[in-house]
Amino acid sequence: MKRCLFVDDSSVIRKVAKRILGGSDMIVIEASTGVEAAEICAGEMPDVIVIDGGLADIQAVDLIRRIRAIESSARPQILISLVEVDVAAIMRAKRAGAQGYLLKPFNRAQLLESFRVLKIAA
């Protein structure tokens, strides 16, 4: 079963993502801060991580680098979640180790398409 960590300071965004992704083939774990997300990853690395581009406690690229530095046999696919297309932010995230981005607010079709592109069943 795949594990997805959704990191966002908005409980509404996390709840919507969990409702869309949660099911028989995916476990959705939530984190409201970057520090909490890093602790979760250090304990057990998820398969996919979606990181809010506007976290209050840590820059998204710094969190991506921190996650990539954790020794683990798993190498998660990472998406940065943005409120608008910001090419510079997307490129910084990709250089830090992200595979792509997701615009929010998102609907079911958009979120599932992002996971399909990553070749992750949701």
mmCIF file with all atom_site columns, C-alpha atoms in Angstrom, residues 3-7 29 31 33-51 63-64 66-74 76-78:
data_model
loop_
_atom_site.group_PDB
_atom_site.id
_atom_site.type_symbol
_atom_site.label_atom_id
_atom_site.label_alt_id
_atom_site.label_comp_id
_atom_site.label_asym_id
_atom_site.label_entity_id
_atom_site.label_seq_id
_atom_site.pdbx_PDB_ins_code
_atom_site.Cartn_x
_atom_site.Cartn_y
_atom_site.Cartn_z
_atom_site.occupancy
_atom_site.B_iso_or_equiv
_atom_site.pdbx_formal_charge
_atom_site.auth_seq_id
_atom_site.auth_comp_id
_atom_site.auth_asym_id
_atom_site.auth_atom_id
_atom_site.pdbx_PDB_model_num
ATOM 1  C CA . ARG A 1 3  ? 1.866  6.158  1.596  1.00 0.00 ? 3  ARG A CA 1
ATOM 2  C CA . CYS A 1 4  ? 1.365  9.841  0.780  1.00 0.00 ? 4  CYS A CA 1
ATOM 3  C CA . LEU A 1 5  ? 2.416  12.689 3.076  1.00 0.00 ? 5  LEU A CA 1
ATOM 4  C CA . PHE A 1 6  ? 0.460  15.890 2.489  1.00 0.00 ? 6  PHE A CA 1
ATOM 5  C CA . VAL A 1 7  ? 2.193  18.906 4.065  1.00 0.00 ? 7  VAL A CA 1
ATOM 6  C CA . ILE A 1 29 ? -0.622 11.125 6.313  1.00 0.00 ? 29 ILE A CA 1
ATOM 7  C CA . ALA A 1 31 ? 1.512  17.360 8.490  1.00 0.00 ? 31 ALA A CA 1
ATOM 8  C CA . THR A 1 33 ? 4.391  22.155 9.439  1.00 0.00 ? 33 THR A CA 1
ATOM 9  C CA . GLY A 1 34 ? 7.688  21.418 7.741  1.00 0.00 ? 34 GLY A CA 1
ATOM 10 C CA . VAL A 1 35 ? 9.242  20.306 11.021 1.00 0.00 ? 35 VAL A CA 1
ATOM 11 C CA . GLU A 1 36 ? 6.437  17.786 11.548 1.00 0.00 ? 36 GLU A CA 1
ATOM 12 C CA . ALA A 1 37 ? 6.883  16.543 7.963  1.00 0.00 ? 37 ALA A CA 1
ATOM 13 C CA . ALA A 1 38 ? 10.641 16.052 8.422  1.00 0.00 ? 38 ALA A CA 1
ATOM 14 C CA . GLU A 1 39 ? 10.017 14.061 11.617 1.00 0.00 ? 39 GLU A CA 1
ATOM 15 C CA . ILE A 1 40 ? 7.494  11.830 9.840  1.00 0.00 ? 40 ILE A CA 1
ATOM 16 C CA . CYS A 1 41 ? 9.938  11.223 6.977  1.00 0.00 ? 41 CYS A CA 1
ATOM 17 C CA . ALA A 1 42 ? 12.761 10.405 9.386  1.00 0.00 ? 42 ALA A CA 1
ATOM 18 C CA . GLY A 1 43 ? 10.508 7.784  11.023 1.00 0.00 ? 43 GLY A CA 1
ATOM 19 C CA . GLU A 1 44 ? 9.170  6.143  7.880  1.00 0.00 ? 44 GLU A CA 1
ATOM 20 C CA . MET A 1 45 ? 9.656  7.642  4.432  1.00 0.00 ? 45 MET A CA 1
ATOM 21 C CA . PRO A 1 46 ? 6.420  7.906  2.417  1.00 0.00 ? 46 PRO A CA 1
ATOM 22 C CA . ASP A 1 47 ? 6.178  7.082  -1.289 1.00 0.00 ? 47 ASP A CA 1
ATOM 23 C CA . VAL A 1 48 ? 4.845  10.511 -2.292 1.00 0.00 ? 48 VAL A CA 1
ATOM 24 C CA . ILE A 1 49 ? 5.112  13.899 -0.586 1.00 0.00 ? 49 ILE A CA 1
ATOM 25 C CA . VAL A 1 50 ? 3.126  17.013 -1.509 1.00 0.00 ? 50 VAL A CA 1
ATOM 26 C CA . ILE A 1 51 ? 4.644  20.133 0.081  1.00 0.00 ? 51 ILE A CA 1
ATOM 27 C CA . LEU A 1 63 ? 12.259 20.995 3.421  1.00 0.00 ? 63 LEU A CA 1
ATOM 28 C CA . ILE A 1 64 ? 12.793 19.145 0.136  1.00 0.00 ? 64 ILE A CA 1
ATOM 29 C CA . ARG A 1 66 ? 16.136 18.074 4.298  1.00 0.00 ? 66 ARG A CA 1
ATOM 30 C CA . ILE A 1 67 ? 13.952 15.153 3.184  1.00 0.00 ? 67 ILE A CA 1
ATOM 31 C CA . ARG A 1 68 ? 16.408 14.200 0.422  1.00 0.00 ? 68 ARG A CA 1
ATOM 32 C CA . ALA A 1 69 ? 19.226 14.186 3.012  1.00 0.00 ? 69 ALA A CA 1
ATOM 33 C CA . ILE A 1 70 ? 17.461 11.574 5.178  1.00 0.00 ? 70 ILE A CA 1
ATOM 34 C CA . GLU A 1 71 ? 19.040 8.170  4.717  1.00 0.00 ? 71 GLU A CA 1
ATOM 35 C CA . SER A 1 72 ? 16.340 5.831  3.477  1.00 0.00 ? 72 SER A CA 1
ATOM 36 C CA . SER A 1 73 ? 15.973 3.001  1.003  1.00 0.00 ? 73 SER A CA 1
ATOM 37 C CA . ALA A 1 74 ? 12.826 4.757  -0.258 1.00 0.00 ? 74 ALA A CA 1
ATOM 38 C CA . PRO A 1 76 ? 9.797  9.510  -2.525 1.00 0.00 ? 76 PRO A CA 1
ATOM 39 C CA . GLN A 1 77 ? 8.332  11.445 -5.410 1.00 0.00 ? 77 GLN A CA 1
ATOM 40 C CA . ILE A 1 78 ? 7.829  15.058 -4.318 1.00 0.00 ? 78 ILE A CA 1
#
